[in-house]
mmCIF file of C-alpha atoms in Angstrom:
data_model
loop_
_atom_site.group_PDB
_atom_site.id
_atom_site.type_symbol
_atom_site.label_atom_id
_atom_site.label_comp_id
_atom_site.label_asym_id
_atom_site.label_seq_id
_atom_site.Cartn_x
_atom_site.Cartn_y
_atom_site.Cartn_z
ATOM 1 C CA MET A 1 -25.290 -54.262 -25.739
ATOM 2 C CA ILE A 2 -22.775 -52.144 -27.531
ATOM 3 C CA TYR A 3 -24.621 -48.625 -26.912
ATOM 4 C CA LYS A 4 -24.140 -49.801 -22.731
ATOM 5 C CA ILE A 5 -20.264 -50.741 -22.909
ATOM 6 C CA SER A 6 -20.149 -47.122 -24.801
ATOM 7 C CA CYS A 7 -22.001 -45.239 -22.052
ATOM 8 C CA LEU A 8 -19.547 -46.806 -19.689
ATOM 9 C CA LEU A 9 -16.219 -46.063 -21.653
ATOM 10 C CA LEU A 10 -17.425 -42.188 -21.323
ATOM 11 C CA SER A 11 -18.376 -41.971 -17.968
ATOM 12 C CA LEU A 12 -15.250 -43.623 -17.218
ATOM 13 C CA ALA A 13 -13.385 -41.548 -19.414
ATOM 14 C CA LEU A 14 -14.915 -37.859 -17.597
ATOM 15 C CA ILE A 15 -14.363 -39.084 -14.511
ATOM 16 C CA PHE A 16 -10.808 -39.397 -15.790
ATOM 17 C CA LEU A 17 -10.505 -36.233 -16.825
ATOM 18 C CA ASP A 18 -12.713 -34.440 -13.940
ATOM 19 C CA PHE A 19 -9.303 -36.203 -12.073
ATOM 20 C CA VAL A 20 -6.343 -34.941 -14.003
ATOM 21 C CA LEU A 21 -7.981 -31.187 -14.958
ATOM 22 C CA ILE A 22 -10.251 -29.386 -11.771
ATOM 23 C CA PRO A 23 -7.577 -29.576 -10.190
ATOM 24 C CA SER A 24 -5.799 -28.093 -11.751
ATOM 25 C CA LEU A 25 -8.541 -25.039 -12.093
ATOM 26 C CA ALA A 26 -8.456 -25.578 -8.871
ATOM 27 C CA LYS A 27 -5.139 -24.651 -7.454
ATOM 28 C CA PRO A 28 -5.235 -21.122 -6.279
ATOM 29 C CA THR A 29 -2.152 -19.291 -7.730
ATOM 30 C CA PRO A 30 1.103 -18.957 -4.581
ATOM 31 C CA ILE A 31 1.444 -16.437 -3.126
ATOM 32 C CA THR A 32 5.222 -15.492 -2.733
ATOM 33 C CA SER A 33 5.798 -13.974 0.574
ATOM 34 C CA LEU A 34 9.204 -12.297 1.828
ATOM 35 C CA ASN A 35 11.045 -11.535 5.583
ATOM 36 C CA VAL A 36 12.491 -8.082 5.144
ATOM 37 C CA LEU A 37 15.081 -10.167 7.920
ATOM 38 C CA THR A 38 16.249 -12.576 5.092
ATOM 39 C CA TYR A 39 17.458 -9.221 3.419
ATOM 40 C CA GLY A 40 19.472 -8.025 6.659
ATOM 41 C CA ALA A 41 17.049 -5.513 7.693
ATOM 42 C CA LYS A 42 17.221 -5.474 11.756
ATOM 43 C CA PRO A 43 14.162 -4.776 14.345
ATOM 44 C CA ASP A 44 15.670 -3.430 16.862
ATOM 45 C CA GLY A 45 15.238 0.623 15.871
ATOM 46 C CA SER A 46 18.969 1.525 15.296
ATOM 47 C CA LYS A 47 20.567 -0.275 12.716
ATOM 48 C CA ASP A 48 19.816 1.361 8.780
ATOM 49 C CA SER A 49 17.814 -1.639 6.842
ATOM 50 C CA THR A 50 17.147 1.030 3.919
ATOM 51 C CA LYS A 51 19.114 -1.683 1.814
ATOM 52 C CA ALA A 52 17.352 -4.616 3.126
ATOM 53 C CA PHE A 53 13.839 -3.570 2.573
ATOM 54 C CA LEU A 54 14.701 -2.054 -0.772
ATOM 55 C CA ALA A 55 16.178 -5.197 -1.529
ATOM 56 C CA ALA A 56 12.562 -7.031 -0.936
ATOM 57 C CA TRP A 57 11.293 -4.530 -3.333
ATOM 58 C CA GLU A 58 13.228 -5.035 -6.458
ATOM 59 C CA VAL A 59 12.503 -9.611 -5.429
ATOM 60 C CA ALA A 60 8.495 -8.848 -4.684
ATOM 61 C CA CYS A 61 9.434 -5.928 -8.369
ATOM 62 C CA ALA A 62 10.396 -8.657 -10.333
ATOM 63 C CA SER A 63 8.152 -11.755 -9.395
ATOM 64 C CA PRO A 64 5.111 -12.480 -11.910
ATOM 65 C CA LYS A 65 3.253 -14.170 -9.264
ATOM 66 C CA PRO A 66 1.592 -12.895 -6.153
ATOM 67 C CA THR A 67 3.663 -11.081 -3.454
ATOM 68 C CA THR A 68 3.842 -10.025 -0.208
ATOM 69 C CA ILE A 69 6.657 -8.337 2.246
ATOM 70 C CA ILE A 70 6.394 -8.785 5.290
ATOM 71 C CA VAL A 71 7.769 -6.691 7.796
ATOM 72 C CA PRO A 72 7.377 -8.300 11.279
ATOM 73 C CA LYS A 73 7.301 -6.648 15.344
ATOM 74 C CA GLY A 74 9.761 -4.161 15.648
ATOM 75 C CA ARG A 75 11.469 -0.805 15.726
ATOM 76 C CA PHE A 76 13.393 -0.504 12.082
ATOM 77 C CA LEU A 77 14.785 2.786 10.994
ATOM 78 C CA VAL A 78 15.003 3.316 7.043
ATOM 79 C CA GLY A 79 15.784 6.042 5.402
ATOM 80 C CA ASN A 80 14.031 7.502 2.832
ATOM 81 C CA LEU A 81 12.837 4.656 0.945
ATOM 82 C CA VAL A 82 12.590 4.769 -3.263
ATOM 83 C CA PHE A 83 9.900 2.070 -4.338
ATOM 84 C CA GLN A 84 10.061 2.497 -7.970
ATOM 85 C CA GLY A 85 7.298 0.471 -9.922
ATOM 86 C CA LYS A 86 8.553 1.334 -13.722
ATOM 87 C CA LYS A 87 10.177 -2.268 -14.291
ATOM 88 C CA CYS A 88 7.459 -3.688 -12.593
ATOM 89 C CA THR A 89 5.643 -6.731 -13.511
ATOM 90 C CA ASP A 90 2.283 -5.378 -11.929
ATOM 91 C CA ALA A 91 1.119 -8.660 -10.270
ATOM 92 C CA PRO A 92 -0.413 -7.670 -6.544
ATOM 93 C CA ILE A 93 2.777 -7.033 -4.384
ATOM 94 C CA SER A 94 1.686 -6.796 -0.381
ATOM 95 C CA ILE A 95 3.242 -5.029 2.490
ATOM 96 C CA ARG A 96 2.113 -6.564 5.732
ATOM 97 C CA ILE A 97 3.650 -4.616 8.704
ATOM 98 C CA ALA A 98 2.800 -5.782 12.154
ATOM 99 C CA GLY A 99 5.843 -3.705 13.622
ATOM 100 C CA SER A 100 7.354 0.105 13.572
ATOM 101 C CA ILE A 101 8.907 1.828 11.048
ATOM 102 C CA ILE A 102 10.825 4.444 11.795
ATOM 103 C CA ALA A 103 12.389 7.456 10.520
ATOM 104 C CA PRO A 104 16.250 9.044 11.615
ATOM 105 C CA GLU A 105 16.076 11.152 14.913
ATOM 106 C CA ASP A 106 18.865 14.025 13.085
ATOM 107 C CA TYR A 107 15.357 15.461 10.713
ATOM 108 C CA LYS A 108 17.842 16.647 7.892
ATOM 109 C CA VAL A 109 18.644 13.179 7.196
ATOM 110 C CA ILE A 110 15.403 13.145 5.142
ATOM 111 C CA ALA A 111 14.273 16.560 5.204
ATOM 112 C CA SER A 112 16.309 17.779 1.788
ATOM 113 C CA SER A 113 14.007 14.843 -0.514
ATOM 114 C CA LEU A 114 10.691 15.535 0.617
ATOM 115 C CA GLN A 115 9.261 12.641 0.906
ATOM 116 C CA TRP A 116 10.238 9.808 3.366
ATOM 117 C CA ILE A 117 8.610 6.708 2.128
ATOM 118 C CA LEU A 118 7.727 6.704 -2.132
ATOM 119 C CA PHE A 119 6.098 4.958 -4.381
ATOM 120 C CA ASP A 120 6.252 5.613 -7.696
ATOM 121 C CA GLY A 121 4.718 5.125 -10.541
ATOM 122 C CA VAL A 122 3.516 1.627 -9.126
ATOM 123 C CA THR A 123 0.418 -1.195 -9.454
ATOM 124 C CA ASN A 124 -1.431 -3.700 -7.818
ATOM 125 C CA VAL A 125 0.350 -2.016 -4.139
ATOM 126 C CA SER A 126 -1.519 -3.176 -1.145
ATOM 127 C CA ILE A 127 0.422 -1.963 2.986
ATOM 128 C CA TYR A 128 -1.367 -3.622 5.347
ATOM 129 C CA GLY A 129 -1.064 -2.083 9.171
ATOM 130 C CA GLY A 130 1.896 -0.995 10.129
ATOM 131 C CA LEU A 131 2.795 1.823 11.690
ATOM 132 C CA LEU A 132 5.306 5.229 10.654
ATOM 133 C CA ASP A 133 7.399 7.262 12.146
ATOM 134 C CA ALA A 134 9.141 10.384 10.852
ATOM 135 C CA GLN A 135 10.606 11.322 14.149
ATOM 136 C CA GLY A 136 9.576 15.633 12.745
ATOM 137 C CA SER A 137 9.231 16.965 16.547
ATOM 138 C CA SER A 138 12.896 18.633 16.308
ATOM 139 C CA LEU A 139 11.987 20.421 12.784
ATOM 140 C CA TRP A 140 8.084 21.158 14.298
ATOM 141 C CA LYS A 141 10.044 23.064 16.900
ATOM 142 C CA CYS A 142 13.039 24.883 14.286
ATOM 143 C CA LYS A 143 9.958 25.638 12.359
ATOM 144 C CA ASN A 144 7.839 27.370 15.369
ATOM 145 C CA ASN A 145 10.460 29.014 16.710
ATOM 146 C CA GLY A 146 10.559 31.285 14.316
ATOM 147 C CA GLY A 147 14.172 29.166 12.280
ATOM 148 C CA LYS A 148 14.866 31.011 8.705
ATOM 149 C CA LYS A 149 17.464 27.874 7.584
ATOM 150 C CA CYS A 150 14.348 25.307 8.868
ATOM 151 C CA PRO A 151 13.957 22.922 5.338
ATOM 152 C CA THR A 152 10.162 22.926 4.575
ATOM 153 C CA GLY A 153 10.595 18.500 5.698
ATOM 154 C CA ALA A 154 9.275 15.594 4.072
ATOM 155 C CA LYS A 155 6.590 13.427 3.720
ATOM 156 C CA THR A 156 5.902 10.273 4.961
ATOM 157 C CA LEU A 157 3.812 8.412 2.197
ATOM 158 C CA LEU A 158 3.502 9.122 -1.198
ATOM 159 C CA PHE A 159 2.286 7.380 -4.491
ATOM 160 C CA THR A 160 2.732 9.106 -7.328
ATOM 161 C CA HIS A 161 1.917 8.574 -11.045
ATOM 162 C CA SER A 162 -0.058 4.902 -9.497
ATOM 163 C CA ASN A 163 -2.625 2.405 -10.054
ATOM 164 C CA ASN A 164 -5.292 0.254 -8.234
ATOM 165 C CA ILE A 165 -3.910 1.676 -5.033
ATOM 166 C CA THR A 166 -5.150 0.244 -1.106
ATOM 167 C CA ILE A 167 -3.347 1.051 2.074
ATOM 168 C CA ASN A 168 -5.507 0.227 5.271
ATOM 169 C CA GLY A 169 -4.731 -0.322 9.115
ATOM 170 C CA LEU A 170 -1.406 2.119 9.099
ATOM 171 C CA THR A 171 -0.886 4.091 11.519
ATOM 172 C CA SER A 172 0.808 7.811 10.645
ATOM 173 C CA ILE A 173 2.752 9.977 14.248
ATOM 174 C CA ASN A 174 4.756 12.203 13.230
ATOM 175 C CA SER A 175 5.887 12.820 10.524
ATOM 176 C CA GLN A 176 7.760 16.268 8.940
ATOM 177 C CA LYS A 177 5.269 17.507 6.978
ATOM 178 C CA PHE A 178 2.070 15.682 4.882
ATOM 179 C CA HIS A 179 1.769 12.362 6.336
ATOM 180 C CA ILE A 180 -0.417 10.146 3.368
ATOM 181 C CA VAL A 181 -0.168 12.473 -0.120
ATOM 182 C CA ILE A 182 -1.679 10.817 -3.504
ATOM 183 C CA GLU A 183 -0.589 12.262 -6.753
ATOM 184 C CA GLU A 184 -1.241 11.668 -9.943
ATOM 185 C CA SER A 185 -2.561 7.995 -8.888
ATOM 186 C CA ASN A 186 -5.592 6.518 -9.938
ATOM 187 C CA ASN A 187 -8.882 3.776 -7.786
ATOM 188 C CA VAL A 188 -6.844 4.389 -4.600
ATOM 189 C CA ASN A 189 -8.602 3.039 -1.157
ATOM 190 C CA ILE A 190 -8.025 4.326 1.944
ATOM 191 C CA ASP A 191 -9.486 2.500 5.193
ATOM 192 C CA GLY A 192 -9.180 2.154 8.924
ATOM 193 C CA VAL A 193 -5.839 4.760 9.096
ATOM 194 C CA LYS A 194 -4.430 6.712 12.137
ATOM 195 C CA VAL A 195 -3.176 9.681 11.840
ATOM 196 C CA SER A 196 -1.709 11.861 14.699
ATOM 197 C CA ALA A 197 0.754 15.122 14.888
ATOM 198 C CA ASP A 198 0.923 18.052 18.057
ATOM 199 C CA ALA A 199 -1.714 20.848 17.081
ATOM 200 C CA ASP A 200 1.545 22.725 16.669
ATOM 201 C CA SER A 201 3.218 20.764 14.045
ATOM 202 C CA PRO A 202 2.889 22.809 10.468
ATOM 203 C CA ASN A 203 2.072 21.639 7.389
ATOM 204 C CA THR A 204 1.220 17.742 8.943
ATOM 205 C CA ASP A 205 -2.335 17.288 7.276
ATOM 206 C CA GLY A 206 -3.107 13.832 7.382
ATOM 207 C CA ILE A 207 -4.275 12.992 4.710
ATOM 208 C CA HIS A 208 -4.091 15.169 0.670
ATOM 209 C CA ILE A 209 -5.040 14.287 -2.174
ATOM 210 C CA GLU A 210 -3.690 16.459 -6.343
ATOM 211 C CA ASN A 211 -4.797 15.229 -9.493
ATOM 212 C CA SER A 212 -6.397 11.969 -8.903
ATOM 213 C CA HIS A 213 -9.086 10.352 -9.706
ATOM 214 C CA SER A 214 -11.745 7.710 -7.500
ATOM 215 C CA VAL A 215 -9.834 7.935 -4.435
ATOM 216 C CA ASN A 216 -11.454 6.774 -1.796
ATOM 217 C CA ILE A 217 -10.518 7.436 2.332
ATOM 218 C CA THR A 218 -13.242 5.482 4.916
ATOM 219 C CA ASN A 219 -13.014 4.840 8.395
ATOM 220 C CA SER A 220 -10.685 7.133 9.591
ATOM 221 C CA ARG A 221 -8.658 9.209 13.088
ATOM 222 C CA ILE A 222 -6.455 12.142 12.073
ATOM 223 C CA GLY A 223 -5.581 14.794 14.553
ATOM 224 C CA THR A 224 -2.924 17.141 13.512
ATOM 225 C CA GLY A 225 -2.122 20.797 12.633
ATOM 226 C CA ASP A 226 -2.976 21.165 9.818
ATOM 227 C CA ASP A 227 -5.639 19.939 7.676
ATOM 228 C CA CYS A 228 -7.123 16.588 8.184
ATOM 229 C CA ILE A 229 -7.303 15.818 4.403
ATOM 230 C CA SER A 230 -6.562 18.324 2.299
ATOM 231 C CA ILE A 231 -8.332 18.224 -1.794
ATOM 232 C CA GLY A 232 -5.251 19.911 -3.925
ATOM 233 C CA PRO A 233 -6.313 20.817 -7.929
ATOM 234 C CA GLY A 234 -7.095 18.055 -10.545
ATOM 235 C CA SER A 235 -8.816 15.590 -8.230
ATOM 236 C CA THR A 236 -11.745 14.773 -9.235
ATOM 237 C CA TYR A 237 -14.672 11.372 -7.885
ATOM 238 C CA VAL A 238 -13.278 11.538 -3.905
ATOM 239 C CA SER A 239 -14.727 9.582 -1.365
ATOM 240 C CA ILE A 240 -14.995 10.282 2.093
ATOM 241 C CA GLN A 241 -17.052 8.358 4.338
ATOM 242 C CA GLY A 242 -16.616 7.631 8.166
ATOM 243 C CA ILE A 243 -14.325 10.394 9.634
ATOM 244 C CA GLN A 244 -13.420 10.805 12.915
ATOM 245 C CA CYS A 245 -11.294 15.323 12.808
ATOM 246 C CA GLY A 246 -9.350 16.911 14.717
ATOM 247 C CA PRO A 247 -7.071 18.323 16.055
ATOM 248 C CA GLY A 248 -7.050 20.684 13.109
ATOM 249 C CA HIS A 249 -8.365 22.625 10.851
ATOM 250 C CA GLY A 250 -11.038 20.243 9.232
ATOM 251 C CA ILE A 251 -11.293 18.877 6.314
ATOM 252 C CA SER A 252 -10.226 21.046 3.412
ATOM 253 C CA ILE A 253 -10.963 21.966 -0.503
ATOM 254 C CA GLY A 254 -7.961 23.980 -1.489
ATOM 255 C CA SER A 255 -5.764 26.109 -1.063
ATOM 256 C CA LEU A 256 -6.975 26.448 -5.568
ATOM 257 C CA GLY A 257 -6.282 28.620 -7.887
ATOM 258 C CA ARG A 258 -2.689 30.134 -6.808
ATOM 259 C CA SER A 259 -1.348 29.819 -10.917
ATOM 260 C CA GLU A 260 -4.104 30.368 -13.617
ATOM 261 C CA ASP A 261 -4.205 27.162 -15.658
ATOM 262 C CA GLU A 262 -4.226 24.705 -11.981
ATOM 263 C CA GLN A 263 -6.683 22.117 -13.612
ATOM 264 C CA GLY A 264 -10.682 22.086 -10.282
ATOM 265 C CA VAL A 265 -12.386 19.582 -8.125
ATOM 266 C CA GLU A 266 -15.090 18.448 -8.552
ATOM 267 C CA ASN A 267 -17.646 15.533 -7.311
ATOM 268 C CA VAL A 268 -16.564 14.977 -4.051
ATOM 269 C CA ILE A 269 -18.433 13.910 -1.475
ATOM 270 C CA VAL A 270 -17.715 14.018 2.507
ATOM 271 C CA SER A 271 -20.508 12.157 4.703
ATOM 272 C CA ASN A 272 -20.259 11.038 8.378
ATOM 273 C CA VAL A 273 -17.639 13.157 9.716
ATOM 274 C CA ASP A 274 -16.907 14.206 13.022
ATOM 275 C CA PHE A 275 -15.090 17.542 13.453
ATOM 276 C CA THR A 276 -13.920 18.033 16.846
ATOM 277 C CA SER A 277 -11.644 21.259 18.205
ATOM 278 C CA THR A 278 -10.635 22.144 15.367
ATOM 279 C CA ASP A 279 -10.353 25.477 13.498
ATOM 280 C CA ASN A 280 -12.408 24.761 10.254
ATOM 281 C CA GLY A 281 -15.486 22.546 9.661
ATOM 282 C CA VAL A 282 -16.041 22.238 5.898
ATOM 283 C CA ARG A 283 -14.095 24.487 3.986
ATOM 284 C CA ILE A 284 -13.701 25.577 -0.009
ATOM 285 C CA LYS A 285 -10.175 28.454 -0.249
ATOM 286 C CA THR A 286 -9.044 30.301 -3.241
ATOM 287 C CA TRP A 287 -6.814 32.747 -3.812
ATOM 288 C CA GLY A 288 -7.280 35.983 -4.919
ATOM 289 C CA LYS A 289 -6.330 35.926 -7.713
ATOM 290 C CA TYR A 290 -7.098 35.516 -11.605
ATOM 291 C CA SER A 291 -7.513 31.878 -12.828
ATOM 292 C CA LYS A 292 -9.359 29.619 -14.599
ATOM 293 C CA SER A 293 -9.558 26.913 -11.879
ATOM 294 C CA PHE A 294 -13.270 25.817 -10.899
ATOM 295 C CA VAL A 295 -15.563 24.037 -8.476
ATOM 296 C CA ARG A 296 -18.647 21.827 -8.523
ATOM 297 C CA ASN A 297 -20.799 18.733 -8.029
ATOM 298 C CA ILE A 298 -19.277 19.234 -4.036
ATOM 299 C CA VAL A 299 -21.633 17.121 -1.088
ATOM 300 C CA PHE A 300 -21.095 17.993 2.274
ATOM 301 C CA LYS A 301 -23.741 15.861 4.087
ATOM 302 C CA HIS A 302 -24.187 14.208 8.150
ATOM 303 C CA ILE A 303 -21.539 15.710 9.791
ATOM 304 C CA LYS A 304 -20.934 16.963 13.788
ATOM 305 C CA MET A 305 -19.165 19.929 14.574
ATOM 306 C CA LYS A 306 -17.922 20.172 18.675
ATOM 307 C CA ARG A 307 -16.278 23.268 19.318
ATOM 308 C CA VAL A 308 -15.645 24.219 15.303
ATOM 309 C CA LYS A 309 -14.165 27.899 15.274
ATOM 310 C CA ASN A 310 -15.760 28.130 10.945
ATOM 311 C CA PRO A 311 -17.904 25.460 11.094
ATOM 312 C CA ILE A 312 -18.447 25.777 7.405
ATOM 313 C CA ILE A 313 -16.577 28.818 4.785
ATOM 314 C CA ILE A 314 -15.824 29.236 1.704
ATOM 315 C CA ASP A 315 -12.769 31.397 1.781
ATOM 316 C CA GLN A 316 -11.641 33.399 -1.969
ATOM 317 C CA HIS A 317 -9.363 35.927 -0.549
ATOM 318 C CA TYR A 318 -6.758 33.050 0.571
ATOM 319 C CA CYS A 319 -3.643 34.255 1.079
ATOM 320 C CA LEU A 320 -0.176 33.565 2.351
ATOM 321 C CA ASP A 321 1.929 35.832 0.650
ATOM 322 C CA LYS A 322 2.875 38.653 2.175
ATOM 323 C CA PRO A 323 1.856 41.712 0.491
ATOM 324 C CA CYS A 324 -1.190 40.098 -0.694
ATOM 325 C CA PRO A 325 -2.297 40.646 -4.635
ATOM 326 C CA LYS A 326 -5.600 42.302 -3.207
ATOM 327 C CA GLN A 327 -6.839 40.799 -6.134
ATOM 328 C CA GLU A 328 -10.898 38.507 -6.951
ATOM 329 C CA SER A 329 -10.815 34.994 -7.007
ATOM 330 C CA GLY A 330 -11.184 33.805 -10.546
ATOM 331 C CA VAL A 331 -12.547 30.124 -9.542
ATOM 332 C CA GLU A 332 -15.817 29.578 -10.370
ATOM 333 C CA ILE A 333 -17.868 27.414 -7.077
ATOM 334 C CA SER A 334 -21.319 25.993 -8.279
ATOM 335 C CA ASN A 335 -23.126 23.394 -7.350
ATOM 336 C CA VAL A 336 -22.127 23.074 -3.125
ATOM 337 C CA ARG A 337 -24.476 21.385 -1.550
ATOM 338 C CA TYR A 338 -24.791 21.569 2.731
ATOM 339 C CA GLU A 339 -27.469 18.334 3.923
ATOM 340 C CA ASP A 340 -27.908 17.356 7.431
ATOM 341 C CA ILE A 341 -25.468 19.283 9.329
ATOM 342 C CA GLN A 342 -24.975 19.674 12.980
ATOM 343 C CA GLY A 343 -23.295 20.923 16.512
ATOM 344 C CA THR A 344 -21.989 23.660 18.240
ATOM 345 C CA SER A 345 -19.391 26.953 16.650
ATOM 346 C CA ASN A 346 -16.812 28.559 18.966
ATOM 347 C CA THR A 347 -17.417 31.760 17.280
ATOM 348 C CA GLU A 348 -20.287 33.693 16.617
ATOM 349 C CA VAL A 349 -20.122 33.104 12.758
ATOM 350 C CA ALA A 350 -20.761 29.367 12.510
ATOM 351 C CA VAL A 351 -22.020 29.877 8.566
ATOM 352 C CA MET A 352 -19.480 32.054 5.792
ATOM 353 C CA LEU A 353 -19.534 32.388 2.015
ATOM 354 C CA ASP A 354 -17.235 35.145 1.365
ATOM 355 C CA CYS A 355 -16.617 34.494 -2.714
ATOM 356 C CA SER A 356 -15.131 36.330 -5.287
ATOM 357 C CA LYS A 357 -17.281 39.948 -7.151
ATOM 358 C CA GLU A 358 -15.017 38.399 -10.595
ATOM 359 C CA LYS A 359 -16.797 35.283 -10.160
ATOM 360 C CA PRO A 360 -19.546 34.720 -7.077
ATOM 361 C CA CYS A 361 -20.561 31.130 -6.079
ATOM 362 C CA THR A 362 -23.418 29.588 -6.847
ATOM 363 C CA ASP A 363 -26.160 27.139 -6.771
ATOM 364 C CA ILE A 364 -25.202 26.945 -3.040
ATOM 365 C CA VAL A 365 -27.487 25.071 -0.830
ATOM 366 C CA MET A 366 -28.419 23.584 2.454
ATOM 367 C CA GLY A 367 -30.850 21.484 3.795
ATOM 368 C CA ASN A 368 -31.207 20.774 7.808
ATOM 369 C CA VAL A 369 -28.185 22.241 9.469
ATOM 370 C CA ASN A 370 -28.227 23.759 12.632
ATOM 371 C CA LEU A 371 -25.388 25.470 14.795
ATOM 372 C CA LEU A 372 -25.332 26.824 18.011
ATOM 373 C CA LEU A 373 -22.732 28.969 20.134
ATOM 374 C CA GLN A 374 -21.193 27.544 21.591
ATOM 375 C CA MET A 375 -21.389 29.708 23.847
ATOM 376 C CA VAL A 376 -24.658 30.316 26.523
ATOM 377 C CA ASN A 377 -25.474 34.168 25.357
ATOM 378 C CA GLY A 378 -25.920 34.944 21.936
ATOM 379 C CA SER A 379 -26.566 32.795 18.830
ATOM 380 C CA ALA A 380 -24.165 31.696 16.282
ATOM 381 C CA GLN A 381 -24.581 34.215 12.534
ATOM 382 C CA ALA A 382 -23.724 33.750 8.867
ATOM 383 C CA SER A 383 -21.740 35.957 6.647
ATOM 384 C CA CYS A 384 -22.594 35.859 2.830
ATOM 385 C CA ASN A 385 -20.885 37.883 0.298
ATOM 386 C CA ASN A 386 -21.155 37.553 -3.529
ATOM 387 C CA ALA A 387 -22.950 34.039 -2.757
ATOM 388 C CA ASN A 388 -26.295 32.883 -4.586
ATOM 389 C CA GLY A 389 -28.826 29.829 -3.457
ATOM 390 C CA LEU A 390 -31.318 28.122 -1.945
ATOM 391 C CA ALA A 391 -32.615 27.334 1.732
ATOM 392 C CA ASN A 392 -34.872 23.603 1.314
ATOM 393 C CA ASP A 393 -34.756 23.182 5.067
ATOM 394 C CA VAL A 394 -34.981 24.516 7.858
ATOM 395 C CA VAL A 395 -31.085 26.850 8.216
ATOM 396 C CA ILE A 396 -29.568 27.509 11.795
ATOM 397 C CA PRO A 397 -27.546 30.168 11.753
ATOM 398 C CA PHE A 398 -30.125 32.496 9.058
ATOM 399 C CA THR A 399 -28.657 32.943 5.901
ATOM 400 C CA PRO A 400 -29.695 36.013 4.050
ATOM 401 C CA CYS A 401 -27.913 34.788 0.622
ATOM 402 C CA LEU A 402 -30.141 31.497 0.264
ATOM 403 C CA LYS A 403 -33.606 31.595 -1.133
ATOM 404 C CA ARG A 404 -36.528 29.545 0.583
ATOM 405 C CA ASP A 405 -37.702 26.694 -1.695
ATOM 406 C CA MET A 406 -41.260 28.370 -2.488
ATOM 407 C CA LEU A 407 -42.472 24.129 -2.570
ATOM 408 C CA LEU A 408 -41.776 24.078 1.127
ATOM 409 C CA THR A 409 -43.184 27.351 1.773
#
């Protein structure tokens, strides 16, 4: 009898503990929501809302709980925005944009700051949706008309010295210079973005990566007057997948080797990309001068080319200076693979491997490459200088510097 009573008491005690403890354990951490309208932002596209955005950020930054900053429907005019993360708690901050954020019509207002919207030293920040319009067309016109007093222009969105960043569903149009820049940052995921600028807009790279580690770009559509995606010095473990590129200058590694001690690029995968009417397809470009830099462990695969001027190109004599130094590039390029690349070239030379005498390209591997000349008459060609490697499957056009895999003959 005593045993049964003890068991009953124990059961009641356990039920009481379940009632008290389990709800508290299962209760999710509350998320604080901040609407920029609360801080004085106006969605009319004419009143400056810069201070309101910064005020909302300050509250989110200081919060120990996850916080969502809401930008509702409407057009919000802002000047230079600098979101500092040094004093933040590093609790997750989500910025959900339903409307549009627009820059001042006078390009000079933001051009002197080199970037329009800057996130510096932030951690666990996510941006979802929305449109950024930098209104850069008047600056493009200034540059294209040869204006010597035109400013360089502002990058639209820059993350620097940051970690654990997500950009999802964002649209960026009419940037003065680069649209999205990832610099000295780690663990960055960019998905479903749209980038648009006129085909003649100068230096309007869609996404630029530099000195960053573990960057993933997926399912995005990019059309600009410069590179759709450019990968600069010090970038490692970069994955690019599911991109529609055009117009623009293609996807480029480089330019590299402008300075002697510049860091290299390695472990990059570019896959499932469609290039349409671009100046280049997949490109590696380095300056023709002495350098200790390198490019290695690169894969380009499952790529479609449509009316592309230079579908596959390595250019180790890249130079914008006048006069050019006329030196050989010291950047060492090795272990570059091209797999399953199909489509049409708008010029006769569909494959150009123009490598350095000082540091020839090594371990270039091609397989299942079939690039045809867009024009009815004639056939595409390949050009090789100081490059060597292997053709382990069908490679069209015939690329003389690549040896046939003996196992296939």
